[in-house]
Amino acid sequence: MSALNPPIRPEYEIAVAALPERAAARPLPWRTRLWQQPGLRRGLILVLLALAWEVLARWQANDLLLPTFLQTARALGEGLASGELVEKARISLLVLLQGYLAGVLAAFVLTALAVSSQVGRDLLATLTAMFNPLPAIALLPLALLWFGLGRGSLVFVLVHSVLWPLALNTYAGFQGVPETLRMAGRNYGLRGLRYVLQILVPAALPAIVSGLKIGWAFAWRTLIAAELVFGASSGKGGLGWYIFQNRNELFTDRVFAGLALVIVIGLAVEGVVFQTLERVTVRRWGMQR
Amino acid sequence: MSALNPPIRPEYEIAVAALPERAAARPLPWRTRLWQQPGLRRGLILVLLALAWEVLARWQANDLLLPTFLQTARALGEGLASGELVEKARISLLVLLQGYLAGVLAAFVLTALAVSSQVGRDLLATLTAMFNPLPAIALLPLALLWFGLGRGSLVFVLVHSVLWPLALNTYAGFQGVPETLRMAGRNYGLRGLRYVLQILVPAALPAIVSGLKIGWAFAWRTLIAAELVFGASSGKGGLGWYIFQNRNELFTDRVFAGLALVIVIGLAVEGVVFQTLERVTVRRWGMQR
Amino acid sequence: MPSRGAETVATVTPLHPPREAAPLLEVDGVSLEYRTPDRLVRATHQVSFEVHRAERFVLLGASGCGKSTLLKAIGGFLSPVEGEIRLDGRPVRGPGPDRLVVFQEFDQLPPWKTVRDNVAFPLVASGTAARREARERAAHWLDKVGLARFADAYPHQLSGGMKQRVAIARALAMQPRVLLMDEPFAALDALTRRRMQEELLALWDEVRFTLVFVTHGIEEALVVGSRIGVLSPHPGRMRAEINSHEFGLASEGAAFQAAIRRVHGLLFDQAIEPVPADAARRTA
Amino acid sequence: MPSRGAETVATVTPLHPPREAAPLLEVDGVSLEYRTPDRLVRATHQVSFEVHRAERFVLLGASGCGKSTLLKAIGGFLSPVEGEIRLDGRPVRGPGPDRLVVFQEFDQLPPWKTVRDNVAFPLVASGTAARREARERAAHWLDKVGLARFADAYPHQLSGGMKQRVAIARALAMQPRVLLMDEPFAALDALTRRRMQEELLALWDEVRFTLVFVTHGIEEALVVGSRIGVLSPHPGRMRAEINSHEFGLASEGAAFQAAIRRVHGLLFDQAIEPVPADAARRTA
Amino acid sequence: EGRISIAQQFGIGYLILDVVQDQKLIEKHGRAQGLDIQVEWSQISGATAMNEALLAGSLDVVSAGVPPMLTLWDRTRGRQNVKAVAALGSLPNYLITNNPKVRTLKDLGEKDRIAVPAAGTGFQSRTLQIETARVFGRDDFKRFDTISVSLPHPEATAALVAGGSEINTHFSSAPFYYQALENPRVHKVLSSYDILGGPATFNVLYTTQKFHDENPKTYKAFYAALLEAAQVIRADRQKAADVFIRVQKSRLSRELVRRIIEDPENDFTASPHRTFVYADELHKLGVLKNRAGSWKDYFFEEAHAQPGS
Ligand SMILES: Nc1ncnc2c1ncn2[C@@H]1O[C@H](COP(=O)(O)OP(=O)(O)OP(=O)(O)O)[C@@H](O)[C@H]1O
Ligand SMILES: Nc1ncnc2c1ncn2[C@@H]1O[C@H](COP(=O)(O)OP(=O)(O)OP(=O)(O)O)[C@@H](O)[C@H]1O
Ligand SMILES: [Mg+2]
Ligand SMILES: [Mg+2]
């Protein structure tokens, strides 16, 4: 390749004038704007899923195993209107929240130990590897022994289902905090709990939030499964019990209505709690897109 | 404060000689070195836990609910010696691996969709929020309908237990990949699957590994619960089946032996697979401490 | 040093075929904005300039005036809210290996690749070279930036300046049509910086790539660039374009000093913000 | 410029009480190493120097010679494998707000705090100031570094140079006993850099903190420092210590130029690696 | 003394307990003895959870099928000494199928799948094992375990009625077999009554020696309440049906519930019938280690006054 020399061009200097008035932001076409509403897009997905369910169920034509979407919706509507489902959901949510919060607290303590000492680290790794794979039924006898039949045992198995995944995620998040940021925090004289709370937790927030989401979901799973076994003492069963009872009476549409309520609550919590949390934290801080 | 002026000191220049032979690394005191063996420390924790178990069980003195560590160890030894437990574990592990791998694959597809399009993102968020809280029992009728009683249904519920948490974690990991790194990858001309595999996956590996750990544990939980239902068809039950049978017959020591085997496998997988994975990847790369 | 000296460039006459006369890169009235939750930040306002084939175009401007943003837009990572960026007459649509960027940040090296693989990877990924050849080219360029001994280290084991040198080696090994460099030498000591400048210019002499280079050193701008674009403080607008093809690595004399002063004047004759009023009061 | 000029410092006689004569910071035969899976990297080898109260000690050295590592060791983030670092005669055990560090990396700002909070946070965290006062001081120093308009922005919305300026504001607001700065002005344009130097020296004039400063600019070293330590290339060893208290922001003349040349010589008279043999062959 | 917590499972087989609860009979008989008894009712699914709750002391009295009770009795002998309090009635369980080829047990082949609540160990499985041992010989009593599937009654019923799944046979209890048999494709193969030789107890109540000994008055009131409830049901089956629907908040149709309660096959009595068949056979099959001399060995003395077997 022969040596290529660029042309020599005239120079220029201009005085930069005061910045003119900002041109008005061009409005986006309405379809684009509409499409930018996450609620709308997700609503559409939900509608499509409901449609697919309806079609599938009608095609299977086996409403003892799989009722149609409309049947379920009707059962859900009735249950909500009569207040029964509302009450059951209230009972379940109360226990769920207790167990969830206790689990979150326990996970926090465990990871705080893990970041502050070698023994804590080993403890976390060992306990998680040991207990995380154990199904809740394995802990049931022990729960009965220690907490009796009732809320105590439910909270215990809920903690078991929230604690380990959240601790794993939180700790992985802590370990991924950039060295410079750690040094900056320690440089301010932060140590111990303040260091964890003011540096590690915010820096690891994306991992913690996804741990919280997973923990939330698994708390639901566990609660519903546990309520089937523990059932209702003194007539106060939650959603799991509702599902169990209706299953026993072969009201499959009500079973699915109960499950649908779980889904609806899940979507609401995701949409309201977690999305807001992400928006005002990690997304605002540029830690996640 | 009066102006403080530092003293003026003499200058110097020295010719830097060739670097002298490196002083031999000072050996650490043997106790420190011993303590640096993670195996040893964790072994100690396990011994302490076993001891605590033994004491607790003896104190409760209710071996139909909580057998002692020694009873369990004896039952485990017998089960292993007779080959029964080995066979059961083999059966379970086979199914587990199938379901796990299928779940990992599904999670990968879902997150790959999510990073490549807005609809994929919404799909992931919606599906996860909807299905993650659903207990496996809810899917049981559907699994029966679609996959029958055999391995298919087990794999289905395993996928359900692995897919969502892993997808959540992977996606959160993807979203946390620093902008500069993304730009570097796109700058190389990477796009689509290659971009995901060669940039996003390694960059998000800490989150993915903790998702894999959680998925692994939940797969175990689910498998054991599911084997109660599906396990024994055609007489080939796995560990879950073993636990269920012995539980029904109140051979609690064997129940605990089965659970102990789950724990042992869990510890082995953590120690061998995941720790190695972390050592040769994220830790080696300085992405985790 | 190589044959390229002040005279060589100075004696160039527009002998090129007509095709060459069209600029390779056109930045045409480009405004760039960042959308934050609270407000719209305008990074550059209606910036226009042209870069011809084999030109070494340097962007100078105050901190925060939008140089990096402009470079990212040319790289295809950002699209203008106004105006257009064209390469070879066609609007830039997205990033590609024909416009390799050396970013300003230290975290541009994938931490999961060794230094050698970091240099070789884009060659392989973009299909520029086969694996073997890529590794050879990587070794060659690592040697040039003085990091041959660190070929097997991972990025987190390097100092700030060493990381930047890896990024430079990676870019030079690729020999892209357009090379976009964002303060590549800022973290380097004087000697290493000088050596890097030499390497960059030697490579230019050889393959005549087109360079867009951001720096804060006026001297460096004159030495490295053949033409210098001066941006006003935030939000960046074009202030001036001047030629600097006469100056090379050996430049020192009065003309060079005059050019430095001239650019300095262009850059700073209007202060960004007046020095706070209380600055004078504060003395011990 | 403020009262501190070359004369002021030059006429200083050792009038200080005996306590003052003892150095504040002693780096005594310090070797620093990194342990990687494959090998041990020695970053500095038996480095010794002393920094007295209110001295402005500048570390100069080639890229990768261990300057940042040394600074981190003084900050208490790393412990020497050999030798000792003493502050006020007591060995340094760990990090603390009395030795505030401005790191070389851009990611030293907690991304979850606004620019203002980033500056105010260490004041509150270390108990130096109450929340209200901290915010006022933060506002003051953000104004000084020209970022008053960005007080409510988050770090990811800033340019590289702006991030570094936030880190500088944060350090200056803290007014620590010992200020450790690692190439703080590398990402700044000439004017901003000069303004930062002025602010740093004005603050020094006022509160007479002790400064350890890493830079690649020889000129900057002479201007900012009262004493300069020169390190050999990797692994870093002490090469020389020279006085530069005579030079200030206004320095320009022949003595200044001579000092620059002298330091240049000290730094580079033995090249790190010889220029590769094939460099000469490669010309178009 | 003065407190009792009782757990039942779902189903019409627990009607006696529903009546006790509805009519507050324990409280009534307690007051007769000058004792104010606090009764706590729980619902728990599955014999295993029942057993564990009883052993953990979370519950005083639990209820399940005869074989799980015998297993617990066998395991706790010499320790907690769990024994039965009373039977909850004689109700048959039907082996039903939608496979037209299956007319007897011998027709079940490799491809068939039998749904039972707890494969291998529950009431239905044990009953089936006893029959298998008789038809195919003692050594082969686990023959059908390999094609058994643990599936709760509802899912099994749904699978059978809907068809199309591998599960084509179900050892079912009331009310599920009533619902299933409404479908013309489903037919009965065998009744537990055929296997055991006549009406036989389905579920029993059981508790620990400790509770029995430490709470004699409460225990007596409880036992008396059971007897009275059985009488109430026998006296007015229609009312009993209403009680069931009320207590269980059941949505089953009233007709179905009445049909079941009025079915002469179903005898709601506290007296045990043919429980010893299980104790004897399961011991012979090696499931139970202890041999019971008679049904009285595993029932508390209070029950001995009633006729039983
Ligand atoms: N985390 C680490 N692990 C291993 N080696 C490291 C690590 N950090 C730095 N090093 C090595 O230590 C040496 C000194 O690094 P350091 O960052 O102190 O250099 P520096 O003088 O600050 O260079 P620069 O001017 O480029 O910032 C380098 O050779 C580098 O490779
Ligand atoms: N992600 C972002 N979000 C919002 N604003 C941003 C973002 N990145 C940069 N900006 C703003 O855009 C303007 C230009 O930034 P840019 O990084 O291009 O400056 P620069 O000229 O490269 O400065 P420097 O020399 O300091 O690197 C700055 O005012 C900055 O605040
Ligand atoms: Mg920039
Ligand atoms: Mg450095």
Short mmCIF file of N, CA and C and ligand atoms in Angstrom, two decimals, chain C residues 34 36 41 43 62-70 104 182-183 216 234, chain D residues 150 156-162 187, ligand 2:
data_model
loop_
_atom_site.label_atom_id
_atom_site.label_comp_id
_atom_site.label_asym_id
_atom_site.label_seq_id
_atom_site.Cartn_x
_atom_site.Cartn_y
_atom_site.Cartn_z
N TYR C 34 -27.91 12.71 27.14
CA TYR C 34 -28.17 11.61 28.07
C TYR C 34 -29.51 11.88 28.73
N THR C 36 -31.61 11.27 31.85
CA THR C 36 -31.60 10.78 33.23
C THR C 36 -33.01 10.92 33.77
N VAL C 41 -29.46 15.70 29.87
CA VAL C 41 -28.15 16.34 29.87
C VAL C 41 -27.65 16.38 28.44
N ALA C 43 -24.75 16.66 26.05
CA ALA C 43 -23.30 16.50 26.14
C ALA C 43 -22.59 17.29 25.04
N ALA C 62 -12.33 20.88 27.51
CA ALA C 62 -12.30 20.83 28.97
C ALA C 62 -12.94 19.55 29.48
N SER C 63 -12.64 19.21 30.71
CA SER C 63 -13.22 18.02 31.33
C SER C 63 -14.74 18.14 31.34
N GLY C 64 -15.40 17.10 30.87
CA GLY C 64 -16.85 17.09 30.88
C GLY C 64 -17.49 17.77 29.69
N CYS C 65 -16.69 18.08 28.64
CA CYS C 65 -17.26 18.81 27.52
C CYS C 65 -17.86 17.89 26.48
N GLY C 66 -17.74 16.59 26.67
CA GLY C 66 -18.42 15.68 25.76
C GLY C 66 -17.53 14.94 24.79
N LYS C 67 -16.23 14.94 25.03
CA LYS C 67 -15.30 14.26 24.12
C LYS C 67 -15.58 12.76 24.09
N SER C 68 -15.66 12.17 25.28
CA SER C 68 -15.88 10.72 25.33
C SER C 68 -17.22 10.38 24.70
N THR C 69 -18.21 11.20 24.96
CA THR C 69 -19.53 10.95 24.41
C THR C 69 -19.48 10.97 22.89
N LEU C 70 -18.77 11.96 22.36
CA LEU C 70 -18.63 12.07 20.91
C LEU C 70 -17.95 10.81 20.35
N GLN C 104 -11.66 5.30 27.92
CA GLN C 104 -10.94 6.03 28.96
C GLN C 104 -10.87 5.22 30.25
N ASP C 182 -9.47 7.33 23.51
CA ASP C 182 -9.95 8.29 24.50
C ASP C 182 -8.93 8.41 25.63
N GLU C 183 -8.13 9.45 25.58
CA GLU C 183 -7.07 9.67 26.57
C GLU C 183 -6.30 8.39 26.85
N HIS C 216 -5.79 15.40 26.81
CA HIS C 216 -5.78 16.66 27.53
C HIS C 216 -4.46 17.39 27.37
N HIS C 234 -18.57 22.44 28.43
CA HIS C 234 -19.88 21.79 28.46
C HIS C 234 -21.04 22.73 28.18
N PHE D 150 -23.54 19.80 39.45
CA PHE D 150 -23.77 18.35 39.36
C PHE D 150 -23.95 17.70 40.73
N HIS D 156 -22.42 7.69 37.93
CA HIS D 156 -22.39 7.13 36.58
C HIS D 156 -22.81 8.15 35.53
N GLN D 157 -23.29 9.29 35.98
CA GLN D 157 -23.67 10.32 35.01
C GLN D 157 -22.54 11.32 34.76
N LEU D 158 -21.38 11.04 35.29
CA LEU D 158 -20.27 11.98 35.15
C LEU D 158 -19.23 11.47 34.17
N SER D 159 -18.47 12.40 33.62
CA SER D 159 -17.34 12.01 32.78
C SER D 159 -16.19 11.59 33.68
N GLY D 160 -15.18 10.95 33.06
CA GLY D 160 -14.04 10.45 33.83
C GLY D 160 -13.40 11.53 34.69
N GLY D 161 -13.13 12.67 34.07
CA GLY D 161 -12.47 13.74 34.80
C GLY D 161 -13.35 14.28 35.92
N MET D 162 -14.65 14.29 35.69
CA MET D 162 -15.56 14.79 36.72
C MET D 162 -15.56 13.85 37.92
N ALA D 187 -6.75 12.73 34.67
CA ALA D 187 -7.84 12.77 33.69
C ALA D 187 -8.34 14.18 33.45
N1 LIG F 2 -24.32 8.13 31.61
C1 LIG F 2 -24.50 9.45 31.69
N2 LIG F 2 -25.68 9.95 32.10
C2 LIG F 2 -25.88 11.26 32.17
N3 LIG F 2 -24.97 12.19 31.86
C3 LIG F 2 -23.77 11.77 31.43
C4 LIG F 2 -23.47 10.38 31.33
N4 LIG F 2 -22.20 10.27 30.87
C5 LIG F 2 -21.73 11.52 30.73
N5 LIG F 2 -22.67 12.43 31.05
C6 LIG F 2 -22.53 13.90 30.99
O1 LIG F 2 -22.16 14.23 29.69
C7 LIG F 2 -21.18 15.27 29.69
C8 LIG F 2 -20.00 14.84 28.84
O2 LIG F 2 -19.39 13.70 29.35
P1 LIG F 2 -18.10 13.05 28.67
O3 LIG F 2 -17.78 11.80 29.40
O4 LIG F 2 -18.34 12.95 27.22
O5 LIG F 2 -17.01 14.17 28.95
P2 LIG F 2 -15.48 14.19 28.55
O6 LIG F 2 -15.32 15.32 27.63
O7 LIG F 2 -15.05 12.87 28.11
O8 LIG F 2 -14.82 14.56 29.94
P3 LIG F 2 -13.48 14.03 30.60
O9 LIG F 2 -12.39 14.75 29.95
O10 LIG F 2 -13.63 14.42 32.03
O11 LIG F 2 -13.43 12.57 30.39
C9 LIG F 2 -20.81 15.50 31.14
O12 LIG F 2 -21.38 16.70 31.54
C10 LIG F 2 -21.45 14.38 31.91
O13 LIG F 2 -22.00 14.86 33.10
#
